[in-house]
Amino acid sequence: MNTKLHWLASLALATGSFAAHAAVTAEEAKALGTTLTPIGAEKAGNADGTIPAYTGGLTAGPAGYKAGDGIRPNPFAGEKPRLVIDARNMAQHGSQLTEGTKALLQKYPTFRVDVYPTHRSVAFPKAVLDNTAKIATHAKTLNDGRSIEGAHAGFPFPIPKTGYEAMWNHLVRFNGQSYEAKYRNLSVDANGRVTLATEGLSTQEYPYWDASKPQSDTYWRIKLAYTGPARRAGEALMIVDPLDTGAKDRRAWTYLPGQRRVKVAPDLSFDTPNPGTAGATTFDDTFMFNGSMDRFDFKLVGKKEMVVPYNDYVAVYQSKQDDLLKPNHLNPDLVRWELHRVWVVDATLREGKRHVYSKRTFYLDEDSWAIVASDEYDGRGQLYRTGFAYMAPSYDVPAPYTDMFGHYDLVARLYSLTGFIAETGGLRFTAPATDREWTADVLAGAGVR
């Protein structure tokens, strides 16, 4: 980690959050595209070569990939693990493992971490890189970090000074402007029984990334039309998140076919148990973290080299449900781990605020700003849940993709997997819908049985 990045992390630790300020000075911004990538990652590899230098990422699929296909073949097929970590040797590698990873290795003898050669495969369209450079000295956080301004169609804080800034990079992360997938959410109980929590069609948009239009107040929105299980078929849900969460709350609606009407749903946030995972996670566990940051204080700890799930094309696109979901944990044969640099952010529950978690630690991939792992602690300060996102970049866009993710409940000995798409057609990028198609009235039509 270079001197400048060490200084920025130390500044964040010392000062906590800032009321409002520009993320970087013009002088600091000169590092973007030189010693740093255009979105703020370190270009250089690490000292021993286990993390390579960044050379632009992966922008073409392997032989056999057909443009527009929702299933993306593994560009690294044929590679073998360079290292296998299990309970017997985990102490040797403990500094590069999350607390949740170590807990799983200790709890389940069948759990292991296959560490493959590191590929910095994340890539972005040129417009994303150019716009990040344009806004880097203008973006600000407001309302104690909960809102941002001066940012549009670029990563707002490529050189973060606070935990809030790093988390905003995750919240507005570029996955592609608009996409949809038929998905399954699955739960595995302590007896190894697999249950379908929900399935349906997910449509997501990030108006934040539409550079052809003026800045939208909305940065992200999602519609879910449930097709299963049978008791939930016909239900629908829509969530719209604003940039100014300090002044405006999340807007959410549900459609219940039995009532034949759309209802405002203000409780689809924070630590409300998420019915989409059969209550195994909270709403703000979705995509590792989403929604308002007003329940926690977010502190930027610094950057570390960590072993995290990465380039998981087999798990995301080539696996079968019965092969992937095994008792206690995902099948280690199908999960790829790599060594990457991540930003570490600690979130501590604010005084006077309520949440089922007292503390959370997030690990943000430096090349994409997506959270790739998390640890969640209960009110006693004990590790309660741990989560992982399974990175599989869409090399055809290009854009990262971490929407398949899961959480392990270390107390109840169960786990959930969200966004399984390998057997349902994969991920397809779409043209953005009009604002009129994101209204409560349209939601009712989307959820008809």
CSV table of N, CA and C in Angstrom, one decimal, residues 246-365:
chain,number,residue,atom,x,y,z
A,246,GLY,N,-30.4,11.5,3.3
A,246,GLY,CA,-30.5,12.3,4.5
A,246,GLY,C,-31.8,13.1,4.5
A,247,ALA,N,-32.4,13.4,3.3
A,247,ALA,CA,-33.6,14.1,3.2
A,247,ALA,C,-34.8,13.3,2.8
A,248,LYS,N,-34.5,12.2,2.1
A,248,LYS,CA,-35.6,11.3,1.5
A,248,LYS,C,-35.3,9.9,1.9
A,249,ASP,N,-36.4,9.2,2.2
A,249,ASP,CA,-36.3,7.8,2.6
A,249,ASP,C,-36.4,6.9,1.3
A,250,ARG,N,-36.0,5.7,1.5
A,250,ARG,CA,-36.3,4.7,0.5
A,250,ARG,C,-37.8,4.6,0.2
A,251,ARG,N,-38.2,4.4,-1.0
A,251,ARG,CA,-39.6,4.2,-1.4
A,251,ARG,C,-39.7,2.7,-1.8
A,252,ALA,N,-40.7,2.1,-1.2
A,252,ALA,CA,-40.9,0.6,-1.5
A,252,ALA,C,-42.4,0.3,-1.5
A,253,TRP,N,-42.8,-0.6,-2.4
A,253,TRP,CA,-44.1,-1.1,-2.6
A,253,TRP,C,-44.2,-2.6,-2.8
A,254,THR,N,-45.2,-3.2,-2.3
A,254,THR,CA,-45.5,-4.6,-2.6
A,254,THR,C,-46.8,-4.8,-3.2
A,255,TYR,N,-47.0,-5.8,-4.0
A,255,TYR,CA,-48.3,-6.2,-4.6
A,255,TYR,C,-48.6,-7.6,-4.1
A,256,LEU,N,-49.7,-7.8,-3.4
A,256,LEU,CA,-50.2,-9.1,-3.0
A,256,LEU,C,-51.4,-9.5,-3.8
A,257,PRO,N,-51.4,-10.5,-4.6
A,257,PRO,CA,-52.5,-10.9,-5.4
A,257,PRO,C,-53.8,-11.2,-4.7
A,258,GLY,N,-53.7,-11.7,-3.4
A,258,GLY,CA,-54.9,-12.0,-2.7
A,258,GLY,C,-55.7,-10.7,-2.4
A,259,GLN,N,-55.0,-9.6,-2.2
A,259,GLN,CA,-55.6,-8.3,-1.9
A,259,GLN,C,-55.9,-7.5,-3.2
A,260,ARG,N,-55.2,-7.8,-4.3
A,260,ARG,CA,-55.3,-7.2,-5.6
A,260,ARG,C,-55.0,-5.7,-5.5
A,261,ARG,N,-54.0,-5.3,-4.7
A,261,ARG,CA,-53.7,-3.9,-4.6
A,261,ARG,C,-52.2,-3.8,-4.2
A,262,VAL,N,-51.7,-2.6,-4.6
A,262,VAL,CA,-50.3,-2.3,-4.2
A,262,VAL,C,-50.3,-1.5,-2.9
A,263,LYS,N,-49.4,-1.9,-2.0
A,263,LYS,CA,-49.3,-1.3,-0.7
A,263,LYS,C,-47.9,-0.7,-0.5
A,264,VAL,N,-47.8,0.5,0.1
A,264,VAL,CA,-46.6,1.1,0.4
A,264,VAL,C,-46.0,0.2,1.5
A,265,ALA,N,-44.6,0.0,1.4
A,265,ALA,CA,-44.0,-1.0,2.4
A,265,ALA,C,-42.8,-0.3,3.0
A,266,PRO,N,-43.0,0.5,4.0
A,266,PRO,CA,-41.8,1.3,4.6
A,266,PRO,C,-40.9,0.4,5.4
A,267,ASP,N,-41.2,-0.9,5.6
A,267,ASP,CA,-40.4,-1.7,6.5
A,267,ASP,C,-39.4,-2.6,5.7
A,268,LEU,N,-39.3,-2.3,4.4
A,268,LEU,CA,-38.4,-3.1,3.5
A,268,LEU,C,-37.0,-2.5,3.6
A,269,SER,N,-36.4,-2.5,4.8
A,269,SER,CA,-35.1,-1.9,5.0
A,269,SER,C,-34.5,-2.3,6.3
A,270,PHE,N,-33.2,-1.9,6.5
A,270,PHE,CA,-32.5,-2.1,7.7
A,270,PHE,C,-32.5,-3.6,8.1
A,271,ASP,N,-32.9,-3.9,9.4
A,271,ASP,CA,-32.8,-5.2,9.9
A,271,ASP,C,-34.1,-6.0,9.9
A,272,THR,N,-35.1,-5.5,9.1
A,272,THR,CA,-36.3,-6.3,8.9
A,272,THR,C,-35.9,-7.7,8.3
A,273,PRO,N,-36.3,-8.8,8.8
A,273,PRO,CA,-36.0,-10.1,8.2
A,273,PRO,C,-36.5,-10.1,6.7
A,274,ASN,N,-35.7,-10.6,5.8
A,274,ASN,CA,-36.0,-10.6,4.4
A,274,ASN,C,-36.8,-11.8,4.0
A,275,PRO,N,-38.0,-11.7,3.7
A,275,PRO,CA,-38.8,-12.9,3.3
A,275,PRO,C,-38.2,-13.6,2.0
A,276,GLY,N,-37.5,-12.8,1.2
A,276,GLY,CA,-36.9,-13.3,0.0
A,276,GLY,C,-35.8,-14.4,0.3
A,277,THR,N,-35.3,-14.4,1.6
A,277,THR,CA,-34.4,-15.4,2.0
A,277,THR,C,-35.0,-16.3,3.1
A,278,ALA,N,-36.3,-16.3,3.2
A,278,ALA,CA,-37.0,-17.0,4.3
A,278,ALA,C,-36.6,-16.5,5.7
A,279,GLY,N,-36.2,-15.2,5.7
A,279,GLY,CA,-35.9,-14.6,7.0
A,279,GLY,C,-34.4,-14.9,7.5
A,280,ALA,N,-33.6,-15.5,6.6
A,280,ALA,CA,-32.3,-15.9,7.0
A,280,ALA,C,-31.3,-14.7,7.0
A,281,THR,N,-31.7,-13.6,6.4
A,281,THR,CA,-30.9,-12.4,6.3
A,281,THR,C,-31.8,-11.2,6.6
A,282,THR,N,-31.1,-10.0,6.8
A,282,THR,CA,-31.9,-8.8,6.9
A,282,THR,C,-32.0,-8.1,5.5
A,283,PHE,N,-32.8,-7.1,5.4
A,283,PHE,CA,-33.0,-6.4,4.1
A,283,PHE,C,-31.7,-5.7,3.7
A,284,ASP,N,-31.0,-5.2,4.7
A,284,ASP,CA,-29.7,-4.5,4.4
A,284,ASP,C,-28.5,-5.4,4.2
A,285,ASP,N,-28.7,-6.7,4.3
A,285,ASP,CA,-27.7,-7.7,3.9
A,285,ASP,C,-27.7,-7.9,2.4
A,286,THR,N,-28.8,-7.5,1.7
A,286,THR,CA,-28.9,-7.7,0.3
A,286,THR,C,-27.8,-7.0,-0.5
A,287,PHE,N,-27.2,-7.8,-1.4
A,287,PHE,CA,-26.0,-7.3,-2.1
A,287,PHE,C,-24.9,-7.0,-1.2
A,288,MET,N,-24.8,-7.6,0.0
A,288,MET,CA,-23.9,-7.5,1.1
A,288,MET,C,-24.1,-6.2,1.9
A,289,PHE,N,-24.6,-5.2,1.3
A,289,PHE,CA,-25.2,-4.0,2.0
A,289,PHE,C,-25.9,-3.1,1.0
A,290,ASN,N,-27.1,-2.7,1.5
A,290,ASN,CA,-27.8,-1.7,0.6
A,290,ASN,C,-28.7,-0.8,1.6
A,291,GLY,N,-29.1,0.3,1.0
A,291,GLY,CA,-30.0,1.2,1.8
A,291,GLY,C,-29.2,2.3,2.5
A,292,SER,N,-29.9,2.9,3.4
A,292,SER,CA,-29.4,4.1,4.2
A,292,SER,C,-28.3,3.6,5.2
A,293,MET,N,-27.4,4.6,5.4
A,293,MET,CA,-26.3,4.3,6.4
A,293,MET,C,-26.5,5.0,7.7
A,294,ASP,N,-27.7,5.3,8.1
A,294,ASP,CA,-28.0,6.1,9.3
A,294,ASP,C,-28.0,5.3,10.6
A,295,ARG,N,-27.9,3.9,10.5
A,295,ARG,CA,-27.9,3.1,11.8
A,295,ARG,C,-26.5,2.9,12.3
A,296,PHE,N,-25.5,3.1,11.5
A,296,PHE,CA,-24.1,2.7,11.9
A,296,PHE,C,-23.1,3.9,11.6
A,297,ASP,N,-22.0,3.9,12.3
A,297,ASP,CA,-20.9,4.7,12.0
A,297,ASP,C,-19.9,3.9,11.2
A,298,PHE,N,-19.6,4.4,10.0
A,298,PHE,CA,-18.7,3.6,9.1
A,298,PHE,C,-17.3,4.2,9.1
A,299,LYS,N,-16.3,3.4,9.5
A,299,LYS,CA,-15.0,3.8,9.6
A,299,LYS,C,-14.1,3.1,8.6
A,300,LEU,N,-13.3,3.8,7.9
A,300,LEU,CA,-12.4,3.3,6.9
A,300,LEU,C,-11.1,2.8,7.7
A,301,VAL,N,-10.9,1.5,7.7
A,301,VAL,CA,-9.8,0.9,8.4
A,301,VAL,C,-8.5,1.0,7.6
A,302,GLY,N,-8.6,0.7,6.3
A,302,GLY,CA,-7.5,0.7,5.5
A,302,GLY,C,-7.6,-0.4,4.4
A,303,LYS,N,-6.5,-0.8,3.8
A,303,LYS,CA,-6.5,-1.8,2.8
A,303,LYS,C,-5.7,-3.0,3.2
A,304,LYS,N,-6.2,-4.2,2.8
A,304,LYS,CA,-5.5,-5.5,3.1
A,304,LYS,C,-5.5,-6.4,1.9
A,305,GLU,N,-4.6,-7.4,1.9
A,305,GLU,CA,-4.6,-8.5,1.0
A,305,GLU,C,-5.4,-9.6,1.6
A,306,MET,N,-6.5,-10.0,1.0
A,306,MET,CA,-7.4,-11.0,1.6
A,306,MET,C,-7.8,-12.0,0.5
A,307,VAL,N,-8.0,-13.2,1.0
A,307,VAL,CA,-8.5,-14.3,0.1
A,307,VAL,C,-10.0,-14.2,0.1
A,308,VAL,N,-10.6,-14.0,-1.0
A,308,VAL,CA,-12.0,-13.8,-1.2
A,308,VAL,C,-12.5,-14.6,-2.4
A,309,PRO,N,-13.8,-14.9,-2.5
A,309,PRO,CA,-14.4,-15.5,-3.7
A,309,PRO,C,-14.2,-14.5,-4.9
A,310,TYR,N,-13.7,-15.1,-6.0
A,310,TYR,CA,-13.4,-14.2,-7.2
A,310,TYR,C,-13.4,-15.0,-8.4
A,311,ASN,N,-13.9,-14.4,-9.5
A,311,ASN,CA,-13.9,-15.1,-10.8
A,311,ASN,C,-14.7,-16.4,-10.7
A,312,ASP,N,-15.8,-16.4,-10.0
A,312,ASP,CA,-16.6,-17.6,-9.8
A,312,ASP,C,-17.6,-17.9,-10.9
A,313,TYR,N,-17.1,-18.1,-12.1
A,313,TYR,CA,-17.9,-18.4,-13.2
A,313,TYR,C,-18.5,-19.8,-13.1
A,314,VAL,N,-17.8,-20.7,-12.5
A,314,VAL,CA,-18.4,-22.0,-12.4
A,314,VAL,C,-19.6,-22.0,-11.4
A,315,ALA,N,-19.5,-21.4,-10.3
A,315,ALA,CA,-20.6,-21.4,-9.3
A,315,ALA,C,-21.7,-20.5,-9.8
A,316,VAL,N,-21.4,-19.4,-10.5
A,316,VAL,CA,-22.5,-18.5,-10.9
A,316,VAL,C,-23.2,-19.0,-12.2
A,317,TYR,N,-22.4,-19.6,-13.1
A,317,TYR,CA,-23.0,-19.9,-14.4
A,317,TYR,C,-23.0,-21.3,-14.8
A,318,GLN,N,-22.1,-22.1,-14.3
A,318,GLN,CA,-22.0,-23.5,-14.8
A,318,GLN,C,-22.5,-24.6,-13.8
A,319,SER,N,-22.9,-24.2,-12.6
A,319,SER,CA,-23.2,-25.2,-11.6
A,319,SER,C,-24.7,-25.6,-11.7
A,320,LYS,N,-24.9,-26.8,-11.1
A,320,LYS,CA,-26.3,-27.3,-10.8
A,320,LYS,C,-26.6,-27.1,-9.4
A,321,GLN,N,-27.9,-26.8,-9.1
A,321,GLN,CA,-28.3,-26.5,-7.7
A,321,GLN,C,-27.9,-27.6,-6.8
A,322,ASP,N,-28.2,-28.8,-7.2
A,322,ASP,CA,-28.0,-30.0,-6.3
A,322,ASP,C,-26.5,-30.2,-6.1
A,323,ASP,N,-25.6,-29.8,-7.0
A,323,ASP,CA,-24.2,-30.0,-6.9
A,323,ASP,C,-23.6,-28.8,-6.1
A,324,LEU,N,-24.1,-27.6,-6.2
A,324,LEU,CA,-23.6,-26.5,-5.5
A,324,LEU,C,-23.9,-26.4,-4.0
A,325,LEU,N,-25.2,-26.7,-3.7
A,325,LEU,CA,-25.7,-26.6,-2.3
A,325,LEU,C,-25.5,-27.9,-1.6
A,326,LYS,N,-24.6,-27.9,-0.6
A,326,LYS,CA,-24.3,-29.1,0.2
A,326,LYS,C,-24.6,-28.8,1.6
A,327,PRO,N,-24.8,-29.8,2.5
A,327,PRO,CA,-25.0,-29.5,3.9
A,327,PRO,C,-23.9,-28.6,4.5
A,328,ASN,N,-24.3,-27.6,5.2
A,328,ASN,CA,-23.4,-26.7,6.0
A,328,ASN,C,-22.8,-25.6,5.1
A,329,HIS,N,-22.5,-25.9,3.8
A,329,HIS,CA,-21.8,-24.8,3.1
A,329,HIS,C,-21.9,-25.2,1.6
A,330,LEU,N,-21.5,-24.2,0.7
A,330,LEU,CA,-21.4,-24.5,-0.7
A,330,LEU,C,-20.4,-25.5,-1.0
A,331,ASN,N,-20.5,-26.2,-2.1
A,331,ASN,CA,-19.5,-27.2,-2.5
A,331,ASN,C,-18.2,-26.6,-2.7
A,332,PRO,N,-17.1,-26.9,-1.9
A,332,PRO,CA,-15.8,-26.2,-2.2
A,332,PRO,C,-15.2,-26.5,-3.5
A,333,ASP,N,-15.6,-27.6,-4.2
A,333,ASP,CA,-15.1,-27.9,-5.5
A,333,ASP,C,-15.6,-26.9,-6.5
A,334,LEU,N,-16.6,-26.2,-6.3
A,334,LEU,CA,-17.2,-25.3,-7.3
A,334,LEU,C,-17.0,-23.8,-7.0
A,335,VAL,N,-16.3,-23.5,-5.9
A,335,VAL,CA,-16.1,-22.1,-5.5
A,335,VAL,C,-14.7,-21.8,-5.6
A,336,ARG,N,-14.4,-20.7,-6.4
A,336,ARG,CA,-13.0,-20.3,-6.6
A,336,ARG,C,-12.7,-19.1,-5.7
A,337,TRP,N,-11.6,-19.1,-5.0
A,337,TRP,CA,-11.1,-18.0,-4.2
A,337,TRP,C,-9.8,-17.5,-4.8
A,338,GLU,N,-9.5,-16.2,-4.6
A,338,GLU,CA,-8.3,-15.6,-5.1
A,338,GLU,C,-7.8,-14.6,-4.0
A,339,LEU,N,-6.5,-14.2,-4.1
A,339,LEU,CA,-6.0,-13.2,-3.2
A,339,LEU,C,-6.1,-11.8,-3.9
A,340,HIS,N,-6.8,-10.9,-3.3
A,340,HIS,CA,-7.0,-9.6,-3.8
A,340,HIS,C,-6.9,-8.5,-2.7
A,341,ARG,N,-6.6,-7.3,-3.1
A,341,ARG,CA,-6.6,-6.2,-2.2
A,341,ARG,C,-8.0,-5.7,-2.0
A,342,VAL,N,-8.4,-5.5,-0.7
A,342,VAL,CA,-9.7,-5.0,-0.4
A,342,VAL,C,-9.6,-3.8,0.6
A,343,TRP,N,-10.5,-2.9,0.5
A,343,TRP,CA,-10.7,-1.9,1.5
A,343,TRP,C,-11.5,-2.5,2.6
A,344,VAL,N,-11.1,-2.3,3.8
A,344,VAL,CA,-11.8,-2.8,5.0
A,344,VAL,C,-12.6,-1.6,5.7
A,345,VAL,N,-13.9,-1.8,5.9
A,345,VAL,CA,-14.7,-0.8,6.5
A,345,VAL,C,-15.4,-1.4,7.7
A,346,ASP,N,-15.3,-0.8,8.9
A,346,ASP,CA,-16.0,-1.3,10.1
A,346,ASP,C,-17.2,-0.4,10.3
A,347,ALA,N,-18.3,-1.0,10.5
A,347,ALA,CA,-19.6,-0.3,10.8
A,347,ALA,C,-20.0,-0.7,12.3
A,348,THR,N,-20.1,0.3,13.1
A,348,THR,CA,-20.5,0.2,14.5
A,348,THR,C,-21.8,0.8,14.8
A,349,LEU,N,-22.7,0.1,15.4
A,349,LEU,CA,-24.0,0.6,15.7
A,349,LEU,C,-24.0,1.9,16.5
A,350,ARG,N,-24.7,2.9,15.9
A,350,ARG,CA,-24.7,4.2,16.6
A,350,ARG,C,-25.5,4.2,17.9
A,351,GLU,N,-25.1,5.0,18.8
A,351,GLU,CA,-25.8,5.1,20.1
A,351,GLU,C,-27.2,5.6,19.8
A,352,GLY,N,-28.2,4.9,20.4
A,352,GLY,CA,-29.6,5.2,20.3
A,352,GLY,C,-30.2,4.6,19.1
A,353,LYS,N,-29.5,3.9,18.3
A,353,LYS,CA,-30.0,3.2,17.1
A,353,LYS,C,-30.3,1.7,17.4
A,354,ARG,N,-31.2,1.2,16.6
A,354,ARG,CA,-31.5,-0.3,16.8
A,354,ARG,C,-31.2,-1.0,15.6
A,355,HIS,N,-30.5,-2.2,15.8
A,355,HIS,CA,-30.3,-3.1,14.7
A,355,HIS,C,-29.9,-4.5,15.3
A,356,VAL,N,-30.2,-5.6,14.6
A,356,VAL,CA,-29.8,-6.9,15.1
A,356,VAL,C,-28.3,-7.1,15.1
A,357,TYR,N,-27.6,-6.3,14.3
A,357,TYR,CA,-26.1,-6.4,14.4
A,357,TYR,C,-25.6,-5.2,15.2
A,358,SER,N,-24.6,-5.5,16.0
A,358,SER,CA,-23.9,-4.4,16.8
A,358,SER,C,-22.7,-3.9,16.0
A,359,LYS,N,-22.1,-4.7,15.2
A,359,LYS,CA,-21.0,-4.4,14.4
A,359,LYS,C,-21.0,-5.2,13.1
A,360,ARG,N,-20.4,-4.5,12.0
A,360,ARG,CA,-20.3,-5.2,10.7
A,360,ARG,C,-18.9,-4.8,10.2
A,361,THR,N,-18.3,-5.8,9.5
A,361,THR,CA,-17.0,-5.5,8.8
A,361,THR,C,-17.2,-5.8,7.3
A,362,PHE,N,-16.9,-4.9,6.5
A,362,PHE,CA,-17.1,-5.1,5.0
A,362,PHE,C,-15.8,-5.1,4.3
A,363,TYR,N,-15.7,-5.9,3.3
A,363,TYR,CA,-14.4,-6.0,2.5
A,363,TYR,C,-14.8,-5.7,1.1
A,364,LEU,N,-14.3,-4.5,0.6
A,364,LEU,CA,-14.6,-4.0,-0.7
A,364,LEU,C,-13.5,-4.2,-1.7
A,365,ASP,N,-13.7,-4.9,-2.7
A,365,ASP,CA,-12.8,-5.2,-3.8
A,365,ASP,C,-12.2,-3.9,-4.4
